[in-house]
Amino acid sequence: MEAGDGRGGGAEEEEEEQVMSEVHLGCPPRFSGLYVSRFSFSSRPLGPSAGSDGGECSGVREQVAASSSSCGSPDAVTVDEDGDLVLDRRRRNRGRSDHVLTVQHGITSSLRSVGLQVWKAALLLTDFVLHKSFTSSEFNGVTAIEIGAGTGLVGLALARVAKKIFITDRGSDILDNCLANVQLNSSMLKFDEAKACVRELDWKMSWPPPVFKCDSSDPSSKYLWYTSEIEAAEKATTLFAADVIYSDDLTDLFFSIAKKLMSHGAEKVLYLTLEKRYNFSMDELDVVANGYKHFRSFFTVQDESGALDDNSCRPDFVGEQMDLAEVPQYIREYDRGKDLEMWKIMYNPNPE
């Protein structure tokens, strides 16, 4: 997930307005720094009452130091949602069949660093990946790219079955945190860390991206691409993106990079989730979802019969809205609510 330059701003950032994902409502109030949350799931989806607790963080949380560069193996003190100490025996109450996604994240952030938080749309897309991995072989051995990965949650779930997943975003804060999350999960989820490549992908840049050149003076150079990785990425067949639609400018950049990726190499499908956030618009004198109308202008909609809507612009993409009833919830610690959507989007290079 990108916003602005995706980098921490020091004292300047402290003065910026802070935002918080609903997913973090159960986290300790007034906590500063990075935090570790454990999102639990099993091979069977939850029942119809899933998420009935209003989205509060019911899972065990671990408090960690603020420096993401040292969080590959954090020294953690386990606390509950009220900030009280949790003894080890409480952690053993999980069902033995449970799996855990361990995600380091910020509880609040500036708008420029929202990729440090966990958002509902990312949990929905993770549910989709888990459902496919438990009920089919569709993603087995796939090469995929997560665009605007934020905490890398979707890529972590996919790494269990994929051949290669490129977890991409922009800015050292976001990328360092993604790498920490790969390291936190590889052993528990039983995947080779080499399968999950954290790489910088600047939506404003052309494709292919800059190639790696060793530069000891620039720690972020480790997130540059190798030539062989660019070739592998162009052979990718699946793209994922969660909660990257919340401003018109960002949507323009997103579809620009999506077009660059989908017009190179193998045919690709994009799975995108978003949360519609409503505000009053002075232009339309009504309550509208920020950026949603602009988002819909980038693709022609295909219905279940395969028919396309009457879009005179004939954009470069064809989209099909997916029925969320067919995407069971596996992750316990969130409430989907009513404002999430999921889209399957294909590149259409020759619109008629």
Short mmCIF file of C-alpha atoms in Angstrom, two decimals:
data_model
loop_
_atom_site.label_atom_id
_atom_site.label_comp_id
_atom_site.label_asym_id
_atom_site.label_seq_id
_atom_site.Cartn_x
_atom_site.Cartn_y
_atom_site.Cartn_z
CA MET A 1 0.00 0.00 0.00
CA GLU A 2 1.49 3.30 -1.05
CA ALA A 3 0.76 6.82 0.09
CA GLY A 4 3.01 9.78 -0.58
CA ASP A 5 6.58 8.57 -0.51
CA GLY A 6 5.91 5.80 2.02
CA ARG A 7 8.82 6.91 4.22
CA GLY A 8 8.95 7.97 7.84
CA GLY A 9 9.20 11.72 8.34
CA GLY A 10 10.80 12.09 11.77
CA ALA A 11 9.67 15.21 13.63
CA GLU A 12 7.77 16.40 10.59
CA GLU A 13 5.71 13.19 10.58
CA GLU A 14 4.89 13.59 14.28
CA GLU A 15 3.12 16.84 13.41
CA GLU A 16 1.02 15.18 10.72
CA GLU A 17 -2.48 13.91 11.39
CA GLN A 18 -2.46 10.29 12.53
CA VAL A 19 -4.89 7.67 11.22
CA MET A 20 -5.71 4.21 12.58
CA SER A 21 -7.14 1.11 10.94
CA GLU A 22 -10.24 -0.39 12.56
CA VAL A 23 -8.31 -3.66 12.74
CA HIS A 24 -6.19 -2.09 15.52
CA LEU A 25 -9.05 -0.95 17.77
CA GLY A 26 -8.24 -3.62 20.36
CA CYS A 27 -4.54 -2.74 20.55
CA PRO A 28 -3.16 -0.91 23.62
CA PRO A 29 -4.07 2.79 23.47
CA ARG A 30 -1.31 5.37 23.25
CA PHE A 31 1.24 2.73 22.24
CA SER A 32 4.01 4.16 20.07
CA GLY A 33 6.32 2.21 17.82
CA LEU A 34 5.82 -1.09 16.05
CA TYR A 35 3.63 -3.84 17.38
CA VAL A 36 3.24 -7.55 16.64
CA SER A 37 -0.21 -9.06 16.09
CA ARG A 38 -0.98 -12.73 15.63
CA PHE A 39 -3.82 -13.48 13.21
CA SER A 40 -5.04 -17.05 13.63
CA PHE A 41 -6.69 -19.34 11.09
CA SER A 42 -7.25 -23.03 10.43
CA SER A 43 -7.89 -25.08 7.31
CA ARG A 44 -11.65 -24.73 7.86
CA PRO A 45 -13.47 -21.42 7.45
CA LEU A 46 -15.23 -19.74 10.34
CA GLY A 47 -18.96 -20.01 10.91
CA PRO A 48 -21.54 -17.32 10.10
CA SER A 49 -20.90 -15.51 13.39
CA ALA A 50 -17.32 -14.68 12.42
CA GLY A 51 -16.30 -11.13 13.20
CA SER A 52 -19.29 -10.51 15.46
CA ASP A 53 -17.09 -8.89 18.09
CA GLY A 54 -17.08 -5.64 16.14
CA GLY A 55 -13.59 -6.02 14.75
CA GLU A 56 -11.76 -5.72 18.06
CA CYS A 57 -8.41 -7.48 18.24
CA SER A 58 -9.24 -10.67 20.09
CA GLY A 59 -6.01 -12.44 19.21
CA VAL A 60 -2.92 -12.45 21.41
CA ARG A 61 -0.74 -9.42 20.74
CA GLU A 62 2.95 -8.96 21.33
CA GLN A 63 4.57 -5.62 22.07
CA VAL A 64 7.93 -5.06 20.40
CA ALA A 65 10.56 -2.37 20.11
CA ALA A 66 10.00 0.55 17.78
CA SER A 67 12.94 -0.14 15.45
CA SER A 68 11.88 -2.23 12.47
CA SER A 69 15.49 -2.91 11.56
CA SER A 70 15.93 -5.09 14.63
CA CYS A 71 12.64 -6.94 14.57
CA GLY A 72 13.61 -10.09 12.71
CA SER A 73 13.61 -11.89 16.07
CA PRO A 74 12.11 -9.41 18.55
CA ASP A 75 12.34 -9.71 22.31
CA ALA A 76 8.62 -9.62 23.02
CA VAL A 77 6.46 -9.08 26.07
CA THR A 78 3.01 -10.56 25.48
CA VAL A 79 0.05 -8.38 26.43
CA ASP A 80 -3.71 -8.52 25.90
CA GLU A 81 -5.90 -5.80 24.39
CA ASP A 82 -5.89 -3.86 27.68
CA GLY A 83 -2.12 -3.91 27.89
CA ASP A 84 -2.04 -6.49 30.71
CA LEU A 85 0.63 -9.19 30.87
CA VAL A 86 -0.40 -12.51 29.28
CA LEU A 87 1.16 -15.64 30.79
CA ASP A 88 2.37 -18.44 28.51
CA ARG A 89 -0.39 -20.82 29.61
CA ARG A 90 -3.00 -18.54 28.03
CA ARG A 91 -1.23 -18.75 24.70
CA ARG A 92 -1.53 -22.53 24.74
CA ASN A 93 -5.31 -22.33 24.60
CA ARG A 94 -5.27 -22.16 20.82
CA GLY A 95 -6.60 -25.17 19.00
CA ARG A 96 -3.82 -27.42 17.83
CA SER A 97 -5.01 -27.17 14.23
CA ASP A 98 -4.54 -23.39 14.19
CA HIS A 99 -2.00 -21.59 12.03
CA VAL A 100 -0.76 -18.12 12.88
CA LEU A 101 0.24 -15.17 10.73
CA THR A 102 2.57 -12.97 12.78
CA VAL A 103 2.48 -9.40 11.52
CA GLN A 104 4.58 -6.48 12.72
CA HIS A 105 2.80 -3.17 12.15
CA GLY A 106 2.14 0.30 13.43
CA ILE A 107 -1.05 0.96 15.38
CA THR A 108 -1.34 4.48 14.01
CA SER A 109 0.55 6.29 11.26
CA SER A 110 0.56 9.39 9.13
CA LEU A 111 -1.21 9.20 5.79
CA ARG A 112 2.20 8.89 4.14
CA SER A 113 2.95 5.70 6.07
CA VAL A 114 -0.39 3.87 6.08
CA GLY A 115 1.43 0.86 4.63
CA LEU A 116 2.73 0.18 8.16
CA GLN A 117 -0.81 -0.71 9.28
CA VAL A 118 -3.02 -3.75 8.70
CA TRP A 119 -6.26 -2.96 6.87
CA LYS A 120 -9.49 -4.93 6.45
CA ALA A 121 -9.10 -5.27 2.70
CA ALA A 122 -5.73 -7.01 3.18
CA LEU A 123 -7.34 -9.50 5.57
CA LEU A 124 -10.11 -10.17 3.03
CA LEU A 125 -7.57 -10.80 0.26
CA THR A 126 -5.62 -13.06 2.64
CA ASP A 127 -8.84 -15.00 3.29
CA PHE A 128 -9.16 -15.45 -0.48
CA VAL A 129 -5.60 -16.76 -0.79
CA LEU A 130 -6.12 -19.13 2.16
CA HIS A 131 -9.40 -20.40 0.71
CA LYS A 132 -7.79 -21.16 -2.63
CA SER A 133 -4.80 -22.86 -0.98
CA PHE A 134 -7.03 -25.06 1.20
CA THR A 135 -9.62 -25.99 -1.43
CA SER A 136 -7.75 -26.05 -4.75
CA SER A 137 -4.33 -26.18 -6.37
CA GLU A 138 -4.88 -22.94 -8.30
CA PHE A 139 -2.05 -21.08 -6.57
CA ASN A 140 0.28 -24.05 -6.13
CA GLY A 141 3.65 -23.27 -7.73
CA VAL A 142 2.47 -19.87 -8.99
CA THR A 143 4.74 -16.86 -9.48
CA ALA A 144 2.92 -13.75 -8.25
CA ILE A 145 3.41 -10.08 -7.38
CA GLU A 146 1.81 -8.23 -4.49
CA ILE A 147 1.53 -4.54 -5.42
CA GLY A 148 1.53 -1.95 -2.63
CA ALA A 149 2.01 -4.76 -0.13
CA GLY A 150 2.09 -2.68 3.06
CA THR A 151 2.86 -5.22 5.80
CA GLY A 152 3.11 -8.03 3.21
CA LEU A 153 0.25 -9.99 4.78
CA VAL A 154 -1.15 -11.37 1.51
CA GLY A 155 2.27 -12.38 0.23
CA LEU A 156 3.03 -14.22 3.48
CA ALA A 157 -0.11 -16.33 3.11
CA LEU A 158 0.67 -17.05 -0.54
CA ALA A 159 4.29 -18.03 0.20
CA ARG A 160 3.01 -21.24 1.75
CA VAL A 161 2.13 -22.63 -1.70
CA ALA A 162 3.68 -20.32 -4.34
CA LYS A 163 6.86 -20.87 -6.29
CA LYS A 164 7.76 -17.18 -5.93
CA ILE A 165 6.03 -14.12 -4.53
CA PHE A 166 7.41 -10.62 -5.05
CA ILE A 167 6.24 -8.48 -2.11
CA THR A 168 6.52 -4.92 -3.39
CA ASP A 169 6.05 -1.43 -2.05
CA ARG A 170 8.05 1.78 -1.75
CA GLY A 171 10.12 3.37 1.01
CA SER A 172 12.65 1.92 3.44
CA ASP A 173 10.27 1.93 6.43
CA ILE A 174 7.67 -0.15 4.60
CA LEU A 175 10.18 -2.50 2.95
CA ASP A 176 12.16 -3.08 6.17
CA ASN A 177 8.91 -3.99 7.90
CA CYS A 178 7.92 -6.37 5.08
CA LEU A 179 11.27 -8.10 5.36
CA ALA A 180 10.88 -8.41 9.14
CA ASN A 181 7.47 -10.03 8.59
CA VAL A 182 8.94 -12.53 6.13
CA GLN A 183 11.53 -13.47 8.75
CA LEU A 184 8.90 -13.71 11.49
CA ASN A 185 6.72 -16.10 9.48
CA SER A 186 8.96 -18.33 7.39
CA SER A 187 9.52 -20.91 10.13
CA MET A 188 5.96 -20.94 11.49
CA LEU A 189 4.33 -21.11 8.04
CA LYS A 190 7.03 -23.43 6.70
CA PHE A 191 8.16 -21.56 3.60
CA ASP A 192 11.64 -20.80 2.29
CA GLU A 193 12.43 -17.11 2.77
CA ALA A 194 13.98 -17.10 -0.72
CA LYS A 195 10.45 -17.64 -2.13
CA ALA A 196 9.28 -14.31 -0.71
CA CYS A 197 11.26 -11.48 -2.31
CA VAL A 198 10.77 -8.01 -0.85
CA ARG A 199 11.41 -5.52 -3.64
CA GLU A 200 10.87 -1.81 -4.23
CA LEU A 201 8.31 -0.96 -6.88
CA ASP A 202 7.78 2.75 -7.42
CA TRP A 203 4.52 3.28 -9.30
CA LYS A 204 5.86 6.46 -10.86
CA MET A 205 8.78 4.65 -12.49
CA SER A 206 8.87 2.74 -15.74
CA TRP A 207 9.05 -1.03 -15.99
CA PRO A 208 11.46 -2.78 -15.81
CA PRO A 209 12.71 -1.21 -12.57
CA PRO A 210 16.34 -0.31 -11.78
CA VAL A 211 18.65 -3.33 -11.55
CA PHE A 212 20.58 -4.12 -8.37
CA LYS A 213 24.01 -2.57 -7.93
CA CYS A 214 25.85 -3.17 -4.68
CA ASP A 215 26.08 0.10 -2.75
CA SER A 216 27.15 -0.27 0.89
CA SER A 217 26.35 3.39 1.51
CA ASP A 218 22.67 2.84 0.61
CA PRO A 219 20.97 0.20 2.80
CA SER A 220 17.84 0.38 0.63
CA SER A 221 19.78 -0.93 -2.39
CA LYS A 222 19.08 -4.45 -1.12
CA TYR A 223 15.49 -3.97 -2.31
CA LEU A 224 16.51 -3.39 -5.94
CA TRP A 225 15.76 -6.09 -8.50
CA TYR A 226 18.13 -8.60 -10.07
CA THR A 227 17.80 -9.14 -13.81
CA SER A 228 16.68 -12.75 -13.23
CA GLU A 229 13.96 -11.51 -10.87
CA ILE A 230 12.60 -9.10 -13.47
CA GLU A 231 12.41 -11.98 -15.92
CA ALA A 232 10.61 -14.10 -13.32
CA ALA A 233 8.19 -11.27 -12.50
CA GLU A 234 7.26 -10.89 -16.18
CA LYS A 235 6.37 -14.60 -16.18
CA ALA A 236 4.10 -14.09 -13.18
CA THR A 237 0.47 -15.00 -13.80
CA THR A 238 -1.18 -13.48 -10.73
CA LEU A 239 -1.14 -10.00 -9.17
CA PHE A 240 -2.59 -9.02 -5.79
CA ALA A 241 -3.40 -5.59 -4.39
CA ALA A 242 -5.29 -4.64 -1.22
CA ASP A 243 -6.57 -1.22 -0.17
CA VAL A 244 -4.67 0.79 -2.77
CA ILE A 245 -7.74 2.81 -3.83
CA TYR A 246 -8.40 5.88 -1.71
CA SER A 247 -7.41 8.89 -3.84
CA ASP A 248 -7.69 9.70 -7.54
CA ASP A 249 -3.97 10.45 -7.92
CA LEU A 250 -3.00 7.16 -6.31
CA THR A 251 -5.51 5.28 -8.47
CA ASP A 252 -3.97 6.79 -11.60
CA LEU A 253 -0.53 5.59 -10.52
CA PHE A 254 -1.81 2.16 -9.55
CA PHE A 255 -3.43 1.43 -12.90
CA SER A 256 -0.37 2.83 -14.64
CA ILE A 257 1.92 0.27 -12.97
CA ALA A 258 -0.71 -2.47 -13.35
CA LYS A 259 -0.79 -1.83 -17.10
CA LYS A 260 3.03 -1.92 -17.29
CA LEU A 261 3.14 -5.25 -15.45
CA MET A 262 0.19 -6.86 -17.25
CA SER A 263 1.35 -5.84 -20.72
CA HIS A 264 4.70 -7.62 -20.32
CA GLY A 265 5.30 -11.36 -20.42
CA ALA A 266 2.68 -13.92 -19.44
CA GLU A 267 -1.03 -13.17 -19.30
CA LYS A 268 -1.90 -12.01 -15.81
CA VAL A 269 -4.97 -11.67 -13.62
CA LEU A 270 -5.22 -9.07 -10.86
CA TYR A 271 -7.16 -9.73 -7.65
CA LEU A 272 -7.91 -6.45 -5.90
CA THR A 273 -9.74 -5.73 -2.65
CA LEU A 274 -10.80 -2.35 -1.33
CA GLU A 275 -12.79 -0.74 1.43
CA LYS A 276 -15.20 2.01 0.44
CA ARG A 277 -14.75 4.94 2.82
CA TYR A 278 -17.55 7.50 2.74
CA ASN A 279 -17.26 11.26 3.15
CA PHE A 280 -19.39 14.23 2.20
CA SER A 281 -18.37 15.67 -1.19
CA MET A 282 -18.84 19.40 -1.80
CA ASP A 283 -18.62 18.74 -5.56
CA GLU A 284 -21.48 16.23 -5.57
CA LEU A 285 -23.27 17.54 -2.45
CA ASP A 286 -23.65 13.98 -1.29
CA VAL A 287 -21.92 11.31 0.76
CA VAL A 288 -19.61 9.39 -1.58
CA ALA A 289 -16.83 6.80 -1.34
CA ASN A 290 -13.50 8.54 -1.84
CA GLY A 291 -11.93 7.65 -5.18
CA TYR A 292 -14.42 4.88 -5.96
CA LYS A 293 -16.05 6.47 -9.01
CA HIS A 294 -12.63 7.22 -10.48
CA PHE A 295 -11.53 3.62 -9.78
CA ARG A 296 -14.52 2.24 -11.69
CA SER A 297 -13.67 4.39 -14.72
CA PHE A 298 -10.53 2.35 -15.38
CA PHE A 299 -12.27 -0.84 -16.46
CA THR A 300 -15.30 -2.20 -18.24
CA VAL A 301 -17.42 -4.40 -15.98
CA GLN A 302 -18.13 -7.96 -17.01
CA ASP A 303 -21.15 -9.68 -15.48
CA GLU A 304 -21.60 -13.38 -14.68
CA SER A 305 -22.76 -14.13 -18.21
CA GLY A 306 -19.61 -12.59 -19.68
CA ALA A 307 -21.43 -9.54 -21.06
CA LEU A 308 -19.69 -6.17 -20.78
CA ASP A 309 -21.34 -2.98 -19.59
CA ASP A 310 -21.84 -0.05 -21.93
CA ASN A 311 -18.67 1.92 -21.24
CA SER A 312 -18.08 4.23 -24.16
CA CYS A 313 -14.51 4.92 -23.03
CA ARG A 314 -13.50 1.27 -23.55
CA PRO A 315 -10.64 1.30 -21.04
CA ASP A 316 -7.66 -1.07 -21.01
CA PHE A 317 -9.06 -3.36 -18.31
CA VAL A 318 -12.06 -5.64 -17.81
CA GLY A 319 -13.27 -6.18 -14.25
CA GLU A 320 -15.61 -8.65 -12.61
CA GLN A 321 -16.86 -8.04 -9.08
CA MET A 322 -16.54 -11.17 -6.96
CA ASP A 323 -19.23 -12.39 -4.59
CA LEU A 324 -17.80 -12.21 -1.07
CA ALA A 325 -20.18 -14.96 0.00
CA GLU A 326 -17.93 -17.25 -2.02
CA VAL A 327 -14.86 -16.11 -0.07
CA PRO A 328 -15.25 -17.65 3.40
CA GLN A 329 -13.62 -15.96 6.36
CA TYR A 330 -10.66 -17.84 7.83
CA ILE A 331 -8.92 -15.15 9.89
CA ARG A 332 -10.68 -14.65 13.21
CA GLU A 333 -9.49 -11.25 14.33
CA TYR A 334 -11.50 -8.90 12.15
CA ASP A 335 -15.04 -7.94 11.20
CA ARG A 336 -15.59 -7.59 7.44
CA GLY A 337 -18.45 -5.13 7.73
CA LYS A 338 -20.39 -4.07 4.64
CA ASP A 339 -17.99 -1.83 2.74
CA LEU A 340 -15.44 -4.32 1.37
CA GLU A 341 -15.31 -5.29 -2.30
CA MET A 342 -13.20 -7.69 -4.32
CA TRP A 343 -12.51 -7.48 -8.05
CA LYS A 344 -10.95 -9.79 -10.60
CA ILE A 345 -9.35 -7.60 -13.27
CA MET A 346 -7.86 -8.59 -16.63
CA TYR A 347 -5.81 -6.52 -19.04
CA ASN A 348 -7.57 -5.85 -22.33
CA PRO A 349 -4.94 -4.46 -24.75
CA ASN A 350 -7.31 -4.13 -27.73
CA PRO A 351 -10.61 -2.69 -26.50
CA GLU A 352 -13.11 -2.41 -29.31
#
